[in-house]
Coordinates of N, CA and C and ligand atoms in Angstrom, one line a residue:
M119 N 88.0 99.8 72.3 CA 86.8 99.3 73.0 C 87.1 99.5 74.5
P120 N 86.3 100.2 75.2 CA 86.5 100.4 76.7 C 86.3 99.0 77.4
T121 N 87.1 98.8 78.5 CA 87.0 97.6 79.2 C 87.0 97.9 80.7
I122 N 86.4 97.1 81.5 CA 86.5 97.1 82.9 C 86.9 95.6 83.3
R123 N 88.0 95.5 84.1 CA 88.5 94.2 84.4 C 89.2 94.2 85.7
L124 N 89.5 93.0 86.2 CA 90.4 93.0 87.4 C 91.8 93.5 87.1
A125 N 92.4 94.3 87.9 CA 93.7 94.8 87.7 C 94.8 93.7 87.8
G126 N 95.9 93.9 87.1 CA 97.0 92.9 87.2 C 98.3 93.6 87.5
R127 N 99.3 92.8 87.7 CA 100.6 93.4 88.0 C 101.1 94.4 87.0
D128 N 100.7 94.2 85.7 CA 101.2 95.1 84.6 C 100.5 96.5 84.7
D129 N 99.5 96.6 85.5 CA 98.8 97.9 85.6 C 99.4 98.8 86.7
A130 N 100.3 98.2 87.4 CA 100.8 98.9 88.7 C 101.4 100.3 88.3
A131 N 102.2 100.3 87.3 CA 102.9 101.6 87.0 C 101.9 102.7 86.6
A132 N 100.9 102.3 85.8 CA 99.9 103.3 85.3 C 99.1 103.7 86.5
M133 N 98.7 102.8 87.4 CA 97.9 103.2 88.6 C 98.7 104.1 89.5
A134 N 100.0 103.8 89.7 CA 100.9 104.6 90.5 C 100.9 106.1 90.0
S135 N 100.9 106.2 88.6 CA 100.9 107.6 88.1 C 99.6 108.3 88.3
I136 N 98.5 107.5 88.2 CA 97.2 108.2 88.4 C 97.0 108.6 89.8
Y137 N 97.6 107.8 90.7 CA 97.4 108.1 92.2 C 98.3 109.2 92.7
A138 N 99.5 109.3 92.1 CA 100.5 110.2 92.6 C 100.0 111.6 92.9
P139 N 99.3 112.3 91.9 CA 98.9 113.7 92.2 C 98.0 113.8 93.5
S140 N 97.3 112.7 93.8 CA 96.4 112.8 95.0 C 97.3 112.8 96.3
V141 N 98.5 112.3 96.1 CA 99.5 112.3 97.3 C 100.3 113.5 97.3
T142 N 100.9 113.9 96.2 CA 101.9 115.0 96.2 C 101.3 116.4 96.1
G143 N 100.2 116.5 95.3 CA 99.7 117.8 95.1 C 98.4 118.1 95.8
A144 N 98.0 117.2 96.7 CA 96.6 117.4 97.3 C 96.6 116.7 98.6
V145 N 95.5 116.8 99.3 CA 95.3 116.1 100.6 C 94.2 115.0 100.4
V146 N 94.0 114.7 99.1 CA 93.0 113.6 98.9 C 93.4 112.3 99.6
S147 N 94.7 112.0 99.5 CA 95.3 110.9 100.2 C 96.1 111.5 101.4
F148 N 96.1 110.8 102.5 CA 97.0 111.2 103.6 C 98.4 110.6 103.6
E149 N 98.7 109.9 102.5 CA 100.1 109.5 102.3 C 100.9 110.7 102.0
E150 N 102.2 110.6 102.3 CA 103.1 111.7 102.0 C 104.1 111.5 100.9
I151 N 104.3 110.2 100.6 CA 105.2 109.8 99.5 C 104.4 108.9 98.6
A152 N 104.4 109.4 97.3 CA 103.6 108.6 96.3 C 104.3 107.2 96.2
P153 N 103.5 106.1 96.2 CA 104.1 104.8 96.2 C 104.6 104.5 94.8
S154 N 105.6 103.7 94.7 CA 106.2 103.2 93.5 C 105.3 102.1 92.8
A155 N 105.6 101.8 91.6 CA 104.8 100.7 91.0 C 104.9 99.4 91.7
D156 N 106.1 99.1 92.3 CA 106.2 97.9 93.0 C 105.4 97.9 94.3
V157 N 105.3 99.0 95.0 CA 104.5 99.1 96.2 C 103.0 99.0 95.8
M158 N 102.6 99.6 94.7 CA 101.2 99.5 94.2 C 100.9 98.0 93.9
A159 N 101.9 97.3 93.3 CA 101.6 95.9 93.0 C 101.4 95.1 94.2
E160 N 102.2 95.4 95.3 CA 102.0 94.7 96.5 C 100.6 95.0 97.1
R161 N 100.2 96.2 97.1 CA 98.8 96.6 97.6 C 97.8 95.9 96.8
L162 N 98.0 95.8 95.5 CA 97.0 95.1 94.6 C 96.9 93.7 95.0
A163 N 98.0 93.0 95.2 CA 98.0 91.6 95.5 C 97.3 91.4 96.8
A164 N 97.5 92.3 97.8 CA 96.8 92.1 99.1 C 95.3 92.3 99.0
V165 N 94.9 93.3 98.2 CA 93.4 93.5 98.0 C 92.8 92.3 97.3
L166 N 93.5 91.8 96.3 CA 92.8 90.8 95.5 C 92.7 89.4 96.2
E167 N 93.4 89.3 97.4 CA 93.2 88.1 98.2 C 91.7 88.1 98.7
R168 N 91.0 89.2 98.7 CA 89.7 89.3 99.4 C 88.6 89.9 98.5
A169 N 89.0 90.9 97.8 CA 88.0 91.8 97.1 C 88.5 92.3 95.8
P170 N 87.5 92.8 95.0 CA 88.0 93.3 93.6 C 88.8 94.6 93.6
W171 N 89.7 94.6 92.7 CA 90.5 95.9 92.4 C 90.3 95.9 90.9
L172 N 89.6 96.9 90.4 CA 89.2 97.0 89.0 C 90.0 98.2 88.3
V173 N 90.2 98.0 87.0 CA 90.7 99.1 86.2 C 89.7 99.3 85.0
C174 N 89.7 100.5 84.5 CA 89.0 100.9 83.3 C 89.9 101.4 82.3
E175 N 89.9 100.7 81.1 CA 90.7 101.2 80.0 C 89.8 101.9 79.0
L176 N 90.3 103.0 78.5 CA 89.6 103.9 77.6 C 90.6 104.4 76.6
D177 N 90.2 104.4 75.3 CA 91.1 104.9 74.3 C 92.5 104.2 74.4
G178 N 92.5 102.9 74.7 CA 93.7 102.1 74.8 C 94.6 102.4 75.9
A179 N 94.2 103.2 76.9 CA 95.0 103.5 78.1 C 94.3 103.3 79.3
L180 N 95.0 103.1 80.4 CA 94.3 102.9 81.7 C 93.8 104.3 82.2
A181 N 92.5 104.4 82.3 CA 91.9 105.7 82.7 C 91.7 105.8 84.2
G182 N 91.5 104.7 84.9 CA 91.2 104.9 86.3 C 91.1 103.5 87.0
Y183 N 91.1 103.5 88.3 CA 90.9 102.2 89.0 C 90.1 102.4 90.3
A184 N 89.5 101.4 90.7 CA 88.7 101.4 92.0 C 88.9 100.1 92.7
Y185 N 88.9 100.1 94.0 CA 89.0 98.9 94.7 C 88.3 98.9 96.1
A186 N 88.2 97.8 96.7 CA 87.6 97.7 98.0 C 88.6 97.0 99.0
S187 N 88.7 97.6 100.1 CA 89.6 97.0 101.1 C 88.8 96.9 102.5
P188 N 89.4 96.1 103.4 CA 88.6 95.8 104.6 C 88.4 97.1 105.4
H189 N 87.2 97.3 105.9 CA 86.9 98.5 106.7 C 87.8 98.5 108.0
H190 N 87.8 97.3 108.6 CA 88.7 97.1 109.8 C 89.1 95.6 109.8
T191 N 90.1 95.2 110.5 CA 90.5 93.8 110.5 C 89.8 92.9 111.4
R192 N 89.2 93.4 112.5 CA 88.5 92.5 113.4 C 87.4 91.7 112.7
P193 N 87.2 90.4 113.1 CA 86.4 89.6 112.3 C 84.9 90.1 112.1
A194 N 84.3 90.7 113.1 CA 82.9 91.1 113.0 C 82.8 92.2 111.9
Y195 N 83.9 92.8 111.4 CA 83.8 93.8 110.4 C 83.9 93.2 109.0
R196 N 84.0 91.8 108.9 CA 84.4 91.3 107.6 C 83.4 91.5 106.5
W197 N 82.1 91.9 106.8 CA 81.2 92.1 105.7 C 81.2 93.6 105.3
S198 N 82.1 94.4 105.9 CA 82.2 95.8 105.6 C 83.5 96.1 104.9
V199 N 83.4 96.9 103.8 CA 84.6 97.3 103.1 C 84.6 98.9 103.0
D200 N 85.8 99.4 102.7 CA 86.0 100.7 102.3 C 86.3 100.7 100.8
V201 N 85.8 101.7 100.0 CA 86.0 101.7 98.6 C 86.7 103.0 98.2
S202 N 87.5 103.0 97.2 CA 88.3 104.1 96.7 C 88.3 104.1 95.2
V203 N 88.4 105.3 94.6 CA 88.5 105.4 93.1 C 89.3 106.6 92.7
Y204 N 90.1 106.3 91.7 CA 91.0 107.4 91.2 C 91.0 107.3 89.7
V205 N 90.8 108.5 89.1 CA 90.7 108.6 87.6 C 91.8 109.6 87.2
G206 N 92.5 109.3 86.1 CA 93.5 110.2 85.6 C 93.0 111.5 85.2
A207 N 93.7 112.6 85.4 CA 93.2 113.9 85.2 C 92.7 114.1 83.8
A208 N 93.3 113.5 82.8 CA 92.9 113.7 81.4 C 91.6 113.0 81.0
R209 N 91.2 112.1 81.9 CA 90.0 111.3 81.6 C 88.9 111.5 82.5
Q210 N 89.0 112.6 83.3 CA 87.9 112.8 84.3 C 86.6 113.4 83.6
R211 N 85.5 113.3 84.2 CA 84.2 113.8 83.7 C 83.7 113.0 82.5
R212 N 84.1 111.8 82.3 CA 83.7 111.0 81.2 C 83.0 109.7 81.7
G213 N 82.6 109.7 83.0 CA 81.9 108.6 83.5 C 82.7 107.4 84.0
V214 N 84.1 107.6 84.1 CA 85.0 106.5 84.4 C 84.7 106.1 85.9
A215 N 84.6 107.0 86.8 CA 84.4 106.7 88.2 C 83.0 106.0 88.3
R216 N 82.0 106.6 87.6 CA 80.7 106.0 87.6 C 80.7 104.5 87.2
A217 N 81.4 104.3 86.1 CA 81.6 103.0 85.5 C 82.2 102.0 86.5
L218 N 83.4 102.5 87.0 CA 84.1 101.6 88.0 C 83.3 101.2 89.2
Y219 N 82.6 102.2 89.8 CA 81.8 102.0 91.0 C 80.6 101.1 90.7
T220 N 80.0 101.3 89.5 CA 78.8 100.5 89.2 C 79.3 99.0 89.1
S221 N 80.4 98.7 88.5 CA 80.9 97.3 88.5 C 81.3 96.9 89.8
L222 N 82.1 97.7 90.5 CA 82.7 97.3 91.8 C 81.6 97.0 92.8
L223 N 80.6 97.8 92.9 CA 79.5 97.6 93.9 C 78.7 96.3 93.5
A224 N 78.5 96.1 92.2 CA 77.8 94.9 91.8 C 78.6 93.6 92.2
L225 N 79.9 93.7 92.0 CA 80.8 92.5 92.4 C 80.8 92.3 93.9
L226 N 80.8 93.4 94.6 CA 80.9 93.3 96.1 C 79.6 92.7 96.6
R227 N 78.4 93.0 95.9 CA 77.2 92.4 96.3 C 77.2 90.9 96.0
L228 N 77.8 90.5 94.9 CA 77.9 89.1 94.6 C 78.6 88.3 95.6
Q229 N 79.7 89.0 96.1 CA 80.5 88.3 97.1 C 79.8 88.2 98.5
G230 N 78.8 89.1 98.7 CA 78.1 89.0 99.9 C 78.4 90.1 100.9
F231 N 79.2 91.1 100.5 CA 79.6 92.2 101.4 C 78.3 93.0 101.7
C232 N 78.2 93.5 102.9 CA 76.9 94.1 103.3 C 76.9 95.7 103.4
A233 N 78.1 96.3 103.4 CA 78.1 97.7 103.5 C 79.5 98.2 103.0
A234 N 79.4 99.3 102.2 CA 80.6 100.0 101.7 C 80.7 101.4 102.3
H235 N 82.0 101.7 102.6 CA 82.2 103.0 103.2 C 83.3 103.8 102.4
A236 N 83.2 105.1 102.5 CA 84.2 106.0 101.9 C 84.6 107.0 102.9
G237 N 85.9 107.1 103.1 CA 86.5 108.2 103.9 C 87.0 109.3 102.9
I238 N 86.5 110.5 103.0 CA 86.8 111.5 102.1 C 87.4 112.7 102.8
S239 N 88.7 113.0 102.5 CA 89.3 114.2 103.1 C 88.6 115.4 102.5
L240 N 88.2 116.3 103.4 CA 87.4 117.5 103.0 C 88.2 118.7 102.8
P241 N 87.8 119.6 101.9 CA 86.7 119.4 100.9 C 87.2 118.6 99.7
N242 N 86.2 117.9 99.1 CA 86.5 117.2 97.9 C 85.1 117.0 97.2
P243 N 84.6 118.2 96.6 CA 83.2 118.1 96.1 C 83.0 117.1 95.1
A244 N 84.0 116.8 94.2 CA 83.8 115.8 93.2 C 83.5 114.4 93.8
S245 N 84.3 114.1 94.8 CA 84.2 112.7 95.4 C 82.9 112.7 96.2
V246 N 82.5 113.7 97.0 CA 81.3 113.7 97.7 C 80.1 113.5 96.8
A247 N 80.1 114.3 95.6 CA 79.0 114.2 94.7 C 78.9 112.8 94.1
L248 N 80.1 112.2 93.8 CA 80.1 110.9 93.2 C 79.5 109.9 94.2
H249 N 79.9 109.9 95.4 CA 79.4 108.9 96.4 C 78.0 109.1 96.7
E250 N 77.5 110.4 96.8 CA 76.1 110.6 97.1 C 75.2 110.2 95.9
R251 N 75.8 110.3 94.7 CA 75.1 109.9 93.5 C 74.8 108.4 93.5
F252 N 75.7 107.6 94.2 CA 75.5 106.2 94.3 C 74.7 105.8 95.5
G253 N 74.2 106.8 96.3 CA 73.4 106.5 97.4 C 74.1 106.4 98.7
F254 N 75.4 106.7 98.7 CA 76.2 106.8 100.0 C 75.6 107.9 100.8
E255 N 75.4 107.7 102.1 CA 74.9 108.7 103.0 C 76.0 109.1 104.0
P256 N 76.0 110.4 104.4 CA 77.1 110.8 105.3 C 76.8 110.2 106.7
V257 N 77.8 109.7 107.4 CA 77.7 109.2 108.7 C 78.4 110.0 109.8
G258 N 79.3 110.9 109.4 CA 80.0 111.7 110.4 C 81.3 112.2 109.8
V259 N 81.9 113.1 110.6 CA 83.1 113.8 110.2 C 84.1 113.6 111.3
Y260 N 85.3 113.1 111.0 CA 86.4 113.2 112.0 C 87.1 114.6 111.8
R261 N 87.0 115.4 112.8 CA 87.5 116.8 112.7 C 89.0 116.8 112.9
A262 N 89.7 117.5 112.0 CA 91.1 117.7 112.1 C 91.9 116.5 112.4
V263 N 91.6 115.4 111.7 CA 92.2 114.1 112.0 C 93.5 113.8 111.3
G264 N 93.9 114.7 110.3 CA 95.2 114.5 109.7 C 95.9 115.8 109.4
F265 N 97.2 115.8 109.6 CA 98.0 117.0 109.3 C 98.8 116.8 108.1
K266 N 98.6 117.6 107.1 CA 99.4 117.4 105.8 C 99.5 118.8 105.1
H267 N 100.6 119.0 104.5 CA 100.9 120.3 103.8 C 100.6 121.5 104.7
G268 N 101.0 121.4 105.9 CA 100.9 122.5 106.8 C 99.6 122.8 107.4
A269 N 98.6 121.9 107.3 CA 97.3 122.2 107.8 C 96.6 120.9 108.3
W270 N 95.7 121.1 109.3 CA 94.9 120.0 109.7 C 93.7 119.8 108.8
H271 N 93.3 118.6 108.6 CA 92.2 118.2 107.6 C 91.2 117.3 108.2
D272 N 89.9 117.6 107.9 CA 88.8 116.8 108.3 C 88.6 115.6 107.3
V273 N 88.1 114.5 107.8 CA 87.7 113.4 106.9 C 86.2 113.0 107.2
G274 N 85.4 113.1 106.1 CA 84.0 112.7 106.3 C 83.9 111.3 105.9
W275 N 82.9 110.6 106.5 CA 82.7 109.2 106.2 C 81.3 109.0 105.6
W276 N 81.2 108.3 104.6 CA 79.9 108.0 103.9 C 79.7 106.5 103.9
Q277 N 78.4 106.0 103.9 CA 78.1 104.6 104.0 C 77.0 104.3 103.0
L278 N 77.2 103.1 102.3 CA 76.2 102.6 101.4 C 75.9 101.1 101.8
P279 N 74.6 100.9 102.3 CA 74.3 99.5 102.5 C 74.3 98.7 101.2
L280 N 74.8 97.5 101.2 CA 74.8 96.7 100.0 C 73.8 95.6 100.0
R281 N 73.4 95.2 101.2 CA 72.3 94.2 101.5 C 71.6 94.5 102.8
D282 N 70.5 93.9 103.0 CA 69.8 94.0 104.2 C 70.7 93.5 105.3
R283 N 70.7 94.2 106.4 CA 71.5 93.8 107.6 C 70.6 93.5 108.8
C284 N 69.7 92.5 108.5 CA 69.0 92.0 109.6 C 69.3 90.5 109.7
G285 N 69.6 90.0 110.9 CA 70.0 88.6 111.0 C 71.4 88.3 110.6
A286 N 71.8 87.1 110.7 CA 73.2 86.7 110.3 C 73.4 86.7 108.8
P287 N 74.4 87.4 108.4 CA 74.7 87.4 106.9 C 75.2 86.0 106.5
P288 N 75.0 85.6 105.2 CA 75.6 84.4 104.7 C 77.1 84.6 104.7
P289 N 77.9 83.5 104.7 CA 79.4 83.6 104.6 C 79.7 84.3 103.3
L290 N 80.8 85.1 103.3 CA 81.3 85.8 102.1 C 81.8 84.8 101.1
L291 N 81.6 85.1 99.8 CA 82.3 84.3 98.8 C 83.7 84.9 98.6
S292 N 84.7 84.0 98.4 CA 86.0 84.6 98.0 C 85.9 85.1 96.6
L293 N 86.9 85.9 96.2 CA 86.9 86.4 94.8 C 86.9 85.2 93.8
T294 N 87.6 84.2 94.1 CA 87.7 83.1 93.2 C 86.3 82.4 93.1
E295 N 85.6 82.2 94.2 CA 84.3 81.6 94.2 C 83.3 82.5 93.4
A296 N 83.4 83.8 93.7 CA 82.4 84.7 93.0 C 82.7 84.7 91.5
A297 N 83.9 84.6 91.1 CA 84.3 84.7 89.7 C 83.7 83.5 88.9
R298 N 83.4 82.4 89.7 CA 82.8 81.3 89.0 C 81.3 81.4 88.8
L299 N 80.7 82.4 89.5 CA 79.2 82.5 89.3 C 78.9 82.9 87.9
P300 N 77.7 82.4 87.4 CA 77.3 82.8 86.0 C 77.0 84.3 85.9
T301 N 76.8 85.0 87.0 CA 76.4 86.4 87.0 C 77.7 87.3 87.1
W302 N 78.9 86.7 87.3 CA 80.1 87.5 87.5 C 80.4 88.4 86.3
A303 N 80.4 87.8 85.1 CA 80.8 88.6 83.9 C 79.8 89.8 83.7
A304 N 78.5 89.6 83.9 CA 77.6 90.6 83.7 C 77.8 91.8 84.7
A305 N 78.1 91.4 86.0 CA 78.4 92.4 87.0 C 79.6 93.2 86.6
M306 N 80.6 92.5 86.2 CA 81.9 93.2 85.8 C 81.7 94.2 84.7
S307 N 80.8 93.9 83.7 CA 80.7 94.8 82.6 C 79.5 95.8 82.8
L308 N 78.8 95.7 83.9 CA 77.7 96.5 84.2 C 78.0 98.0 84.0
G309 N 79.2 98.4 84.5 CA 79.6 99.8 84.5 C 79.9 100.4 83.1
L310 N 80.1 99.5 82.1 CA 80.5 100.0 80.8 C 79.5 101.0 80.2
G311 N 78.2 100.7 80.6 CA 77.1 101.6 80.1 C 77.2 103.0 80.6
E312 N 78.0 103.2 81.7 CA 78.1 104.6 82.3 C 79.1 105.4 81.6
L313 N 79.9 104.8 80.7 CA 81.0 105.6 80.1 C 80.4 106.5 79.0
S314 N 80.9 107.7 78.9 CA 80.4 108.7 77.9 C 81.6 109.1 77.1
G315 N 81.4 109.4 75.9 CA 82.4 110.0 75.0 C 83.7 109.2 74.9
Ligands
COA196 C1 86.4 112.0 92.1 C2 86.8 111.3 90.8 C3 87.2 109.9 91.1 C4 85.6 111.4 89.8 O1 86.0 110.7 88.6 P1 85.3 111.0 87.2 O2 85.6 109.8 86.3 O3 85.7 112.3 86.7 O4 83.8 111.0 87.6 P2 82.6 110.7 86.6 O5 82.7 111.4 85.3 O6 82.3 109.3 86.6 O7 81.4 111.5 87.4 C5 80.6 110.7 88.3 C6 79.9 111.7 89.3 O8 80.9 112.3 90.1 C7 80.6 113.6 90.4 N1 81.7 114.5 89.9 C8 82.7 114.1 89.2 N2 83.6 115.1 89.0 C9 83.0 116.2 89.6 C10 83.4 117.5 89.8 N3 84.6 118.0 89.3 N4 82.6 118.4 90.5 C11 81.4 117.9 91.0 N5 81.0 116.6 90.8 C12 81.8 115.8 90.2 C13 79.2 113.9 89.7 O9 78.2 113.6 90.6 C14 79.3 112.9 88.6 O10 78.0 112.5 88.2 P3 77.4 113.2 86.8 O11 78.4 112.7 85.8 O12 76.1 112.5 86.7 O13 77.4 114.6 87.1 C15 88.0 112.1 90.1 O14 87.7 113.5 90.2 C16 89.3 111.8 90.8 O15 90.0 110.9 90.5 N6 89.7 112.7 91.7 C17 91.0 112.6 92.4 C18 91.0 111.4 93.3 C19 89.8 111.4 94.3 O16 89.4 112.4 94.8 N7 89.3 110.2 94.6 C20 88.3 109.9 95.5 C21 89.0 109.6 96.8 S1 87.8 109.6 98.2

């Protein structure tokens, strides 16, 4: 039975393996050394202090993960997040990213976040198509902003409004407060309908 749920410490090793090829064999990530499971667990704990970090299990194994992190640390940015998603190579093109983002964006809306952003090192047609499918619109490109694997790389930024941004936004709900809402479970499982095969 497929599941989408908040990630836990026990998922760190599987998430580190899913993420590693984006570090070592590609420029998807601008990191140069793939993080260990312990480092992944530390990142997970930091994210979960504020926003969801979800995993999707398929066929009894962890198929992918998605999370939201602060867009910037200065207080006026607190309603804005950056989102990321990684799916294991063997389980791509089965709707896992669609499923994770459907749930993640629903949960972020429940918490009161107002805008989601994605920084995509270019080219990455799969990621661009995924984000545009969700309504993210391009906002600009940082030209030659990172040097990795012997070359300079551009990073494009995409933005998705999550709520109206006129007037003062209500205070954000913490993850714990949002998880007590009666609509939390439905938002979490909303993405399951996106999984195919
Ligand atoms: C990008 C990625 C997350 C997509 O995951 P996935 O589970 O295979 O994607 P899904 O099956 O849910 O597809 C969702 C949409 O993404 C787009 N997409 C996914 N793979 C694609 C590909 N290879 N080429 C073109 N579009 C693609 C399509 O728009 C697709 O919608 P559709 O199914 O209606 O055609 C996955 O390829 C991946 O993990 N890549 C490496 C890490 C990465 O680039 N992460 C994004 C960092 S910014």
